[in-house]
Amino acid sequence: MAKSPLTFFTICSANYFPLARTLFESLVAHEPGAQFTLFLADTLPHGADISTLPFSVVPAHSLMIPSFADMAFRYDIMEFNTAIKPFCFQHIFADDPSARAVYLDPDIFVTGRFDPIEHAFDQGAELILTPHTLAPLDDGYAPDDRALMQTGAYNLGFAAMRKTLETDVLLNWWADHMRTRCVSDLPGGLFVDQKFMDMAPAFVSRTEIIRHRGLNVAYWNLHERPVAFRDGQWTAGGDPLIFFHFSGVDRNDPEKFSKHQNRYTGSDIGAARQLLETYQQALHTHQDPSWEEHPYAYGAFTCGTPIHHMMRRVYRRVYPEPRDLSEGEVFIFAPDLYNAPSDDLLVPGSRPVSRIMHETWRQRSDLRAAFNLRREKDVDAFSLWFSEKARSEIGLPAQLIPGAKDSPNAPPQTPIATAAKRRARSIRMVGYFSAESGVGEGARVQHMCFEEAGLATSLRTVLPSGFANLADGRQDANDDSAILYLHINADQTPAVLDSLGPGERDGRYTIGYWAWELPIFPVAWSPALDRVDEVWVPSTFTAKALAQVTSKPITVVPHAIQAPSGDRARGRQLLGLSDDVVVVSTVFDTRSFLKRKNPAGALEAFRRARAAQTAIDCVLLIKSHGPLTDQTAQRFFAQAAEEPNVLVRHEVMDAEAMADLYAATDIFLSLHRSEGFGLGIANAMAHGAVVIATGWSGNTDFMTPTNSVLVPSTIRNLVPGDYPFAEGQSWAEPDIAAAEKALADLLRDPAPRHRIGQQAVADMREELSVKRVSQVAAARITTIHDTILS
Amino acid sequence: MGQPVEELSGTPGKGQPVVFTICARNYLPQASLLVASVAQHHPGLKVLVFVLDAQGDEAEIQTFLGVPVVSGADLGLPTFFDMAIRYDILEFSTAIKPACFQYVFGTGAPWAIYLDPDMEVLQPLREVEARLARGAQAVITPHITQPLDMQHDPTELKLIRTGIYNLGFAAIANTEEAHRFVQWWADRMPTDCRVDLDAGIFVDQKYVDLMPSYLPRTDILRHRGYNVAYWNLAHRPLHRSADGPWMIDDDPAVLMHYSGIRADDADIVSVHQNRLTVSDLGEGRALFADYRERLKAQQTALNRSGIATQYAFGTFTSGETITRLMRDVYARTVPPTRAAYADVFSLEKASCVHGATGLTHRAAHLISPIMFDLWNRKAHLQAAFDLKSPASAERFAVWFAETGHREFGIAKAFVPHAVWEVRQERKSLKARWALTTLRMIEWGKKTAFLYPKPFRRAAARTVRRALPHIARRIR
């Protein structure tokens, strides 16, 4: 076969020009004189002189794609950029049938020669693909193996091909699918151009699935190929680094290594950080406003109205097949296309839902959960929501919003002074009073505390979905309390306040009771701070987090622990265990993050402690509830199932059964990484169990060396996937060996168990009883009245 | 492509290569045909059959098949019975595949070939042996080797969603690297061997899309004679001259896969497709007809043998059929657990009847998880009932007990006992009359002051006497 040099190309729109330029410069630095073409998924910017560029530029419309305009409209900018890839290969092969074409994503940075690719071609390869990774990705971060199964085994940021009978067949087949199916629809089995190429090794016998570790290094394979710089040479996993793929990089912030993943921050990618900064530097050097400021040619209708991605989705649904129309015909703004009643939704008797409304509903899980469009009442409620929010939240033009009106934003700020005129020492409580959740229970107990303190209260129940106007259940009539108390977390506070009427909301001294489990309060929630006058928190740990971001008063009001009501015998019966078995319990909800609750740590400590104490009859009770959709949870339970003496109870238990379960517990094990308060721990202590827990964060407010066992820990920084708002946070890594030792000692010797347990019962009664907490709350309310409101 | 031939990196031991299949007892006729064809073309190979639901009758099954049999329960899977109820028969038979490979590797076999029970070997598997000998650590076969279409079932997209490679066939070498891959594969089997295309999962098969990435020297065998089935027969016309071997153009047909064939229906190629009719098979029609005849004969033989043919994990211990829906409810609400057969398959403990739904109102106990699940799936039920309102939930429960359960093929045994009581209350005319009377009496007491005293006394006496009779009619 004729040996010809590699022909490189990339595809991007004008706004990505600096990336393409950077790619080109890095390429020619290692492959001098390389042939390079930029296929522009856009039009040329006005005044751009491409003859001065050191590479050729081919605008996409000159690729002679049938139904070109249809594709340009059907797809958003990212999809369109990938959809034309097979046509670009065909274009190159039409020019030069012997070409060895190499596609590179514009966000690639070349650091070495493409010798392994040349070599593979020399050996007869017709198609060369790079697997995302050569080793499993199943550490609980994204992306994982499942994500690769959904998006494609091979990363199509790179593909190399030469023209043969089989690659011709592959290209025609691929191009044909790209005319309508280059979308990201993971449930439908589609992921732009990439997923289809899983089929390539089946169609092209000489497909080389290349395992060189220096090719296509990116966030999806850094775990198996650490990047290093030695003797002037970049390497990855021991192979020379040929190119790095900076997918999802932020041009300015090296700390955000890639937005498409949560495994790494810029601080834990090793030497790749240096390469990342070099790359960002290069991007800045190649900035070019005349290209970057060119508006995307296929981003607006001929009349100038921007094309919203919901519109493209409606179009795709209405026209599943390619349409041979000109740009003028496709890009004309025809509101009827979007305003027509949805074809898939006909509810007799109710008002019609337009296609764009239906599409919006389909795309948002919160809307799907709140409105059942098969019910007339919900259709009306959704229509109302759409007319009020479609502009501000979705950004749709007025022509597509029936009864559009500008909703009043920014609720008026009210002076505290008016609050003073209202009924003193009376509290309007807003919370999820009817919800079977931790926050709901907290609100009910707090209500109990206010009653205990003799404070007048009135209740307002909201639904946990955040749609407070749809709430039903306990609802007291409007009142005139001076204090508005929201037992609702910061994230939901603005939405709940918005949904209350001004008469109920304004002119009162507003207190928010907020839980948070990590040392830094999320920046995203700071708008909530502007909406309250004071914050109550359950622990000094949370108070410290808030003190960094606000100067408003912060009061620590711990969760009240009701008098222990559980019965040990009943609990043992519930578990089917006799009284002489030592029960070690760990409790969690799969919704509140397994990484934080760390039941795996508890399982490990128990496994090791038991191995050393085989003579003692003991079980680990894992009490949990919550959805099982998460793979991490499933994997944890599968591991637990392999252990003898582990008892799993995955079910919702009512408060009574939970109390019995605490009473039946001898040792409560919580090797959490951080707690805002530690409600489960406090409940177990109130029932006389010996708690072994990580000695860090909220639970140290009430845990002491005499009433429990505190496990030492080391502080570790979080990576993005560890927890919501993980950036800059740290938490504790409990010492499993220390926990194991403490557990083994307690298993062996019942005497200290009894002593510590009795101390715990006494301390909880002293510090966290309803009576005690009601005094704390009442004292603060009095202070507010005496000093602030008067 | 110039891959270096290296020695197998593992320690194959002294055992001999193994060909194995996995089936539930209802597929024993197919398995017996497969076993015979392997014995004919590979007399030297050891053959094993893993029978998913053999329960103490391994010896009889062994006699029927003529090769050693291993029961699924003997694979040492900690959550075996949990998987048995979580998965349907297809999911479960595939979910133990990685564990079977591990079992076979444990015997020291240098390599193992898995074949689906509905396959038949027409020629020795020389290409596979040659590739293993050249150092391949695995050999897999793509469903198709050229484009199909998007009009007929299965479409190209469906094949992409269910897996590029058909896992009716897989050969894996007993090497360190292969062990690591098989372990990764096996780790997914306790909960993620489902048919769940939306989540990108299709039993054990979809995971193998990543095999060429994760296992070096995975060989993708595109020989047209391998794994010939409805998904590629459109491109692979079968023919033979005189009594010669079956051919596909110039290639010998080596391994047939009669997926979805029906022994008693000569008019269909496979129940899983709509692309081909039997006439499209051309000469191959004779091959299919011959297989069907022999399959029928084996079915008769199995019936005569006295071996139970009903799937052992298809019913509760009390005999009620376990439907797909019940398995779904189980999978969603119960984490993988180590449990005994009697615990998992007892109706008294069944999660689909006794588990939690998340409803909290006073009628919540009338709605079992399976009823809740049905309501969540069916738009017409949501339009008719609102389970968040207790009154409507009660109506739904009574409707379900009276007629609804039939609509979904669910036995009456799965209706919570409390519903029958409510239904009884609502149904009885006498009870309704009694309730109305009670209300009238209450109302009468409030207005009693309007009447003269003798009237009031007489009325009170009557009420006192009648009350026990009225109350009896309500309960």
Short mmCIF file of C-alpha atoms in Angstrom, two decimals, chain B residues 46-336:
data_model
loop_
_atom_site.label_atom_id
_atom_site.label_comp_id
_atom_site.label_asym_id
_atom_site.label_seq_id
_atom_site.Cartn_x
_atom_site.Cartn_y
_atom_site.Cartn_z
CA LYS B 46 -14.82 -31.62 28.38
CA VAL B 47 -18.47 -30.49 28.38
CA LEU B 48 -20.34 -29.09 31.39
CA VAL B 49 -23.94 -27.97 31.81
CA PHE B 50 -24.90 -25.51 34.54
CA VAL B 51 -28.56 -26.05 35.36
CA LEU B 52 -29.83 -22.87 36.97
CA ASP B 53 -32.66 -24.42 38.96
CA ALA B 54 -31.59 -28.00 39.52
CA GLN B 55 -32.82 -28.84 43.01
CA GLY B 56 -31.58 -32.23 44.05
CA ASP B 57 -32.24 -33.89 40.71
CA GLU B 58 -28.80 -33.30 39.18
CA ALA B 59 -28.27 -37.06 38.77
CA GLU B 60 -31.43 -37.50 36.65
CA ILE B 61 -30.56 -34.46 34.55
CA GLN B 62 -27.02 -35.78 34.11
CA THR B 63 -28.44 -39.04 32.81
CA PHE B 64 -30.67 -37.16 30.39
CA LEU B 65 -27.85 -34.98 29.02
CA GLY B 66 -25.02 -37.50 29.23
CA VAL B 67 -22.56 -34.91 30.60
CA PRO B 68 -21.73 -33.61 34.10
CA VAL B 69 -24.26 -31.17 35.56
CA VAL B 70 -23.70 -28.40 38.14
CA SER B 71 -26.60 -26.76 39.94
CA GLY B 72 -26.66 -22.95 40.00
CA ALA B 73 -27.03 -23.02 43.77
CA ASP B 74 -23.64 -24.76 43.99
CA LEU B 75 -21.73 -21.89 42.39
CA GLY B 76 -21.25 -20.28 45.79
CA LEU B 77 -22.98 -16.99 44.94
CA PRO B 78 -23.85 -15.34 48.28
CA THR B 79 -27.05 -13.73 46.98
CA PHE B 80 -28.13 -16.60 44.73
CA PHE B 81 -31.78 -16.77 45.85
CA ASP B 82 -32.06 -13.00 45.99
CA MET B 83 -30.99 -12.99 42.33
CA ALA B 84 -33.46 -15.80 41.64
CA ILE B 85 -36.41 -13.56 42.52
CA ARG B 86 -34.89 -10.26 41.39
CA TYR B 87 -34.33 -11.55 37.87
CA ASP B 88 -36.57 -13.27 35.39
CA ILE B 89 -35.45 -16.50 33.78
CA LEU B 90 -33.52 -14.81 30.95
CA GLU B 91 -31.75 -12.33 33.22
CA PHE B 92 -30.91 -14.98 35.79
CA SER B 93 -29.56 -17.53 33.32
CA THR B 94 -27.19 -14.89 31.99
CA ALA B 95 -26.32 -13.42 35.40
CA ILE B 96 -24.47 -16.53 36.50
CA LYS B 97 -22.32 -16.68 33.35
CA PRO B 98 -19.26 -14.90 34.82
CA ALA B 99 -19.47 -17.12 37.93
CA CYS B 100 -19.58 -20.20 35.67
CA PHE B 101 -16.42 -19.02 33.89
CA GLN B 102 -14.79 -18.62 37.31
CA TYR B 103 -15.97 -22.10 38.31
CA VAL B 104 -14.50 -23.61 35.16
CA PHE B 105 -11.22 -21.70 35.55
CA GLY B 106 -11.11 -23.11 39.05
CA THR B 107 -10.89 -26.60 37.56
CA GLY B 108 -7.67 -25.55 35.86
CA ALA B 109 -9.06 -25.38 32.32
CA PRO B 110 -6.63 -23.39 30.08
CA TRP B 111 -9.64 -21.81 28.36
CA ALA B 112 -13.42 -22.13 28.30
CA ILE B 113 -16.05 -21.60 25.65
CA TYR B 114 -19.56 -20.63 26.60
CA LEU B 115 -22.34 -21.52 24.16
CA ASP B 116 -26.04 -20.68 24.51
CA PRO B 117 -28.17 -23.82 24.87
CA ASP B 118 -30.09 -22.99 21.67
CA MET B 119 -26.91 -23.25 19.60
CA GLU B 120 -25.60 -26.12 17.56
CA VAL B 121 -22.07 -26.79 16.37
CA LEU B 122 -21.97 -27.82 12.69
CA GLN B 123 -18.20 -27.82 12.25
CA PRO B 124 -15.26 -27.91 14.68
CA LEU B 125 -14.57 -24.48 16.19
CA ARG B 126 -11.12 -24.36 14.59
CA GLU B 127 -10.93 -20.59 14.18
CA VAL B 128 -11.53 -20.09 17.89
CA GLU B 129 -8.95 -22.65 18.91
CA ALA B 130 -6.43 -21.13 16.52
CA ARG B 131 -6.92 -17.64 17.91
CA LEU B 132 -6.63 -18.83 21.50
CA ALA B 133 -3.48 -20.70 20.54
CA ARG B 134 -2.09 -17.49 19.02
CA GLY B 135 -2.51 -15.71 22.33
CA ALA B 136 -6.02 -14.25 22.23
CA GLN B 137 -7.33 -13.86 25.78
CA ALA B 138 -10.92 -13.79 24.58
CA VAL B 139 -12.87 -14.35 21.38
CA ILE B 140 -16.27 -12.71 20.83
CA THR B 141 -18.60 -12.43 17.84
CA PRO B 142 -20.42 -9.26 16.68
CA HIS B 143 -24.14 -9.56 15.97
CA ILE B 144 -23.65 -8.14 12.49
CA THR B 145 -20.61 -7.45 10.35
CA GLN B 146 -22.25 -5.04 7.91
CA PRO B 147 -25.07 -2.48 8.15
CA LEU B 148 -28.59 -3.78 8.60
CA ASP B 149 -31.46 -1.29 8.54
CA MET B 150 -33.64 0.85 10.78
CA GLN B 151 -36.97 -0.45 9.47
CA HIS B 152 -37.22 -3.98 10.81
CA ASP B 153 -36.86 -5.46 14.22
CA PRO B 154 -34.16 -5.67 15.45
CA THR B 155 -32.93 -2.36 14.08
CA GLU B 156 -29.29 -1.36 14.05
CA LEU B 157 -30.05 0.92 16.97
CA LYS B 158 -31.57 -1.94 18.95
CA LEU B 159 -28.43 -3.99 18.45
CA ILE B 160 -26.33 -1.03 19.65
CA ARG B 161 -28.56 -0.73 22.71
CA THR B 162 -28.44 -4.43 23.57
CA GLY B 163 -24.75 -4.91 22.84
CA ILE B 164 -22.47 -5.05 19.81
CA TYR B 165 -21.37 -8.61 20.55
CA ASN B 166 -23.72 -11.53 21.01
CA LEU B 167 -22.98 -13.28 24.26
CA GLY B 168 -24.48 -16.55 23.11
CA PHE B 169 -20.86 -17.25 22.35
CA ALA B 170 -17.72 -16.29 24.29
CA ALA B 171 -14.33 -17.92 24.62
CA ILE B 172 -12.10 -16.74 27.45
CA ALA B 173 -8.59 -17.87 28.35
CA ASN B 174 -7.63 -18.68 31.93
CA THR B 175 -5.15 -15.80 32.39
CA GLU B 176 -4.56 -13.17 35.06
CA GLU B 177 -5.86 -10.35 32.88
CA ALA B 178 -8.91 -12.35 31.90
CA HIS B 179 -9.59 -13.11 35.57
CA ARG B 180 -9.61 -9.40 36.29
CA PHE B 181 -12.09 -8.77 33.50
CA VAL B 182 -14.35 -11.65 34.55
CA GLN B 183 -14.27 -10.43 38.16
CA TRP B 184 -15.31 -6.93 37.05
CA TRP B 185 -18.08 -8.51 35.00
CA ALA B 186 -19.16 -10.75 37.89
CA ASP B 187 -19.26 -7.79 40.30
CA ARG B 188 -22.07 -6.29 38.23
CA MET B 189 -24.22 -9.39 38.21
CA PRO B 190 -25.92 -9.29 41.66
CA THR B 191 -28.08 -6.26 40.74
CA ASP B 192 -27.19 -4.95 37.30
CA CYS B 193 -27.89 -7.87 35.00
CA ARG B 194 -31.27 -6.46 34.00
CA VAL B 195 -33.04 -5.73 30.77
CA ASP B 196 -33.05 -1.97 31.29
CA LEU B 197 -32.26 -0.34 27.98
CA ASP B 198 -33.01 3.17 29.26
CA ALA B 199 -30.21 2.79 31.78
CA GLY B 200 -27.90 1.35 29.13
CA ILE B 201 -28.06 -2.15 30.57
CA PHE B 202 -28.89 -5.37 28.78
CA VAL B 203 -28.21 -8.43 30.93
CA ASP B 204 -24.61 -9.62 30.90
CA GLN B 205 -24.19 -8.80 27.23
CA LYS B 206 -23.91 -5.00 27.16
CA TYR B 207 -20.93 -5.04 29.52
CA VAL B 208 -18.94 -6.90 26.91
CA ASP B 209 -18.98 -3.78 24.70
CA LEU B 210 -16.12 -2.75 26.99
CA MET B 211 -14.24 -6.04 26.70
CA PRO B 212 -12.04 -4.93 23.77
CA SER B 213 -11.08 -1.93 25.93
CA TYR B 214 -10.53 -3.69 29.24
CA LEU B 215 -9.06 -7.01 28.15
CA PRO B 216 -5.96 -6.85 25.93
CA ARG B 217 -5.88 -9.29 23.01
CA THR B 218 -9.64 -9.62 22.80
CA ASP B 219 -10.25 -11.04 19.37
CA ILE B 220 -13.32 -9.91 17.46
CA LEU B 221 -14.18 -12.90 15.30
CA ARG B 222 -15.97 -11.75 12.14
CA HIS B 223 -16.05 -15.16 10.44
CA ARG B 224 -19.49 -15.37 8.81
CA GLY B 225 -20.01 -18.97 9.87
CA TYR B 226 -20.08 -18.14 13.58
CA ASN B 227 -23.14 -17.30 15.62
CA VAL B 228 -25.46 -17.38 12.63
CA ALA B 229 -28.87 -16.20 13.79
CA TYR B 230 -31.85 -14.04 12.90
CA TRP B 231 -29.83 -10.84 13.41
CA ASN B 232 -27.38 -11.66 10.61
CA LEU B 233 -29.18 -14.22 8.44
CA ALA B 234 -30.23 -11.40 6.09
CA HIS B 235 -26.57 -11.22 5.03
CA ARG B 236 -25.71 -14.88 5.36
CA PRO B 237 -27.57 -17.11 2.92
CA LEU B 238 -27.28 -20.78 3.90
CA HIS B 239 -26.79 -23.41 1.23
CA ARG B 240 -25.30 -26.85 0.73
CA SER B 241 -24.42 -29.08 -2.18
CA ALA B 242 -25.69 -32.65 -1.93
CA ASP B 243 -24.78 -33.98 1.51
CA GLY B 244 -21.87 -31.63 1.93
CA PRO B 245 -21.42 -29.18 4.78
CA TRP B 246 -23.70 -26.17 5.20
CA MET B 247 -22.07 -23.09 3.69
CA ILE B 248 -22.50 -19.32 3.73
CA ASP B 249 -21.19 -18.30 0.35
CA ASP B 250 -17.65 -19.68 0.53
CA ASP B 251 -17.44 -20.00 4.28
CA PRO B 252 -18.55 -23.05 6.21
CA ALA B 253 -21.42 -22.55 8.65
CA VAL B 254 -19.76 -23.43 11.95
CA LEU B 255 -22.01 -22.36 14.77
CA MET B 256 -25.78 -21.92 14.44
CA HIS B 257 -27.77 -19.97 17.01
CA TYR B 258 -31.48 -20.83 16.86
CA SER B 259 -32.50 -17.92 19.04
CA GLY B 260 -36.26 -17.48 19.32
CA ILE B 261 -37.12 -20.55 17.29
CA ARG B 262 -40.33 -22.43 18.19
CA ALA B 263 -40.36 -26.20 17.88
CA ASP B 264 -44.05 -26.33 16.98
CA ASP B 265 -44.22 -23.34 14.63
CA ALA B 266 -42.71 -23.96 11.20
CA ASP B 267 -43.70 -20.49 9.99
CA ILE B 268 -41.42 -18.31 12.05
CA VAL B 269 -37.65 -17.86 12.02
CA SER B 270 -37.57 -16.31 15.48
CA VAL B 271 -40.08 -14.71 17.81
CA HIS B 272 -37.63 -11.85 18.42
CA GLN B 273 -37.67 -10.38 14.91
CA ASN B 274 -39.85 -9.33 11.97
CA ARG B 275 -37.28 -9.04 9.21
CA LEU B 276 -37.20 -12.55 7.83
CA THR B 277 -39.85 -15.07 6.88
CA VAL B 278 -39.02 -18.76 6.57
CA SER B 279 -38.98 -18.41 2.79
CA ASP B 280 -36.13 -15.88 3.15
CA LEU B 281 -34.06 -18.71 4.59
CA GLY B 282 -33.89 -20.39 1.18
CA GLU B 283 -32.10 -23.67 1.45
CA GLY B 284 -31.46 -22.94 5.10
CA ARG B 285 -35.11 -23.70 5.71
CA ALA B 286 -34.23 -27.40 5.70
CA LEU B 287 -31.62 -26.81 8.41
CA PHE B 288 -34.14 -25.04 10.61
CA ALA B 289 -36.81 -27.69 9.97
CA ASP B 290 -34.39 -30.44 10.87
CA TYR B 291 -33.47 -28.69 14.14
CA ARG B 292 -37.13 -28.23 15.02
CA GLU B 293 -37.85 -31.92 14.46
CA ARG B 294 -34.98 -33.04 16.64
CA LEU B 295 -35.94 -30.49 19.28
CA LYS B 296 -39.47 -31.87 19.39
CA ALA B 297 -38.08 -35.35 19.85
CA GLN B 298 -35.93 -34.17 22.74
CA GLN B 299 -38.90 -32.44 24.34
CA THR B 300 -40.80 -35.71 24.22
CA ALA B 301 -37.82 -37.52 25.67
CA LEU B 302 -37.59 -35.01 28.51
CA ASN B 303 -41.27 -35.36 29.32
CA ARG B 304 -40.86 -39.12 29.40
CA SER B 305 -37.83 -38.92 31.67
CA GLY B 306 -39.93 -37.73 34.60
CA ILE B 307 -37.71 -34.68 35.22
CA ALA B 308 -39.78 -31.68 36.34
CA THR B 309 -39.80 -29.13 33.53
CA GLN B 310 -41.32 -26.12 35.26
CA TYR B 311 -38.93 -23.30 36.18
CA ALA B 312 -38.24 -23.65 39.88
CA PHE B 313 -37.99 -19.90 40.50
CA GLY B 314 -41.15 -18.98 38.64
CA THR B 315 -43.56 -19.33 41.56
CA PHE B 316 -43.85 -18.64 45.27
CA THR B 317 -43.66 -21.67 47.54
CA SER B 318 -47.45 -21.53 47.78
CA GLY B 319 -47.76 -21.82 44.01
CA GLU B 320 -48.64 -18.28 42.82
CA THR B 321 -46.84 -17.19 39.67
CA ILE B 322 -44.19 -14.52 40.10
CA THR B 323 -44.79 -11.93 37.41
CA ARG B 324 -42.31 -9.53 35.87
CA LEU B 325 -43.93 -6.72 37.80
CA MET B 326 -43.33 -8.41 41.13
CA ARG B 327 -39.69 -8.90 40.27
CA ASP B 328 -39.41 -5.21 39.36
CA VAL B 329 -40.95 -4.17 42.65
CA TYR B 330 -38.56 -6.45 44.49
CA ALA B 331 -35.54 -5.07 42.64
CA ARG B 332 -36.52 -1.51 43.39
CA THR B 333 -37.22 -1.97 47.08
CA VAL B 334 -34.94 -4.71 48.34
CA PRO B 335 -31.15 -4.40 48.27
CA PRO B 336 -29.12 -7.51 47.43
#
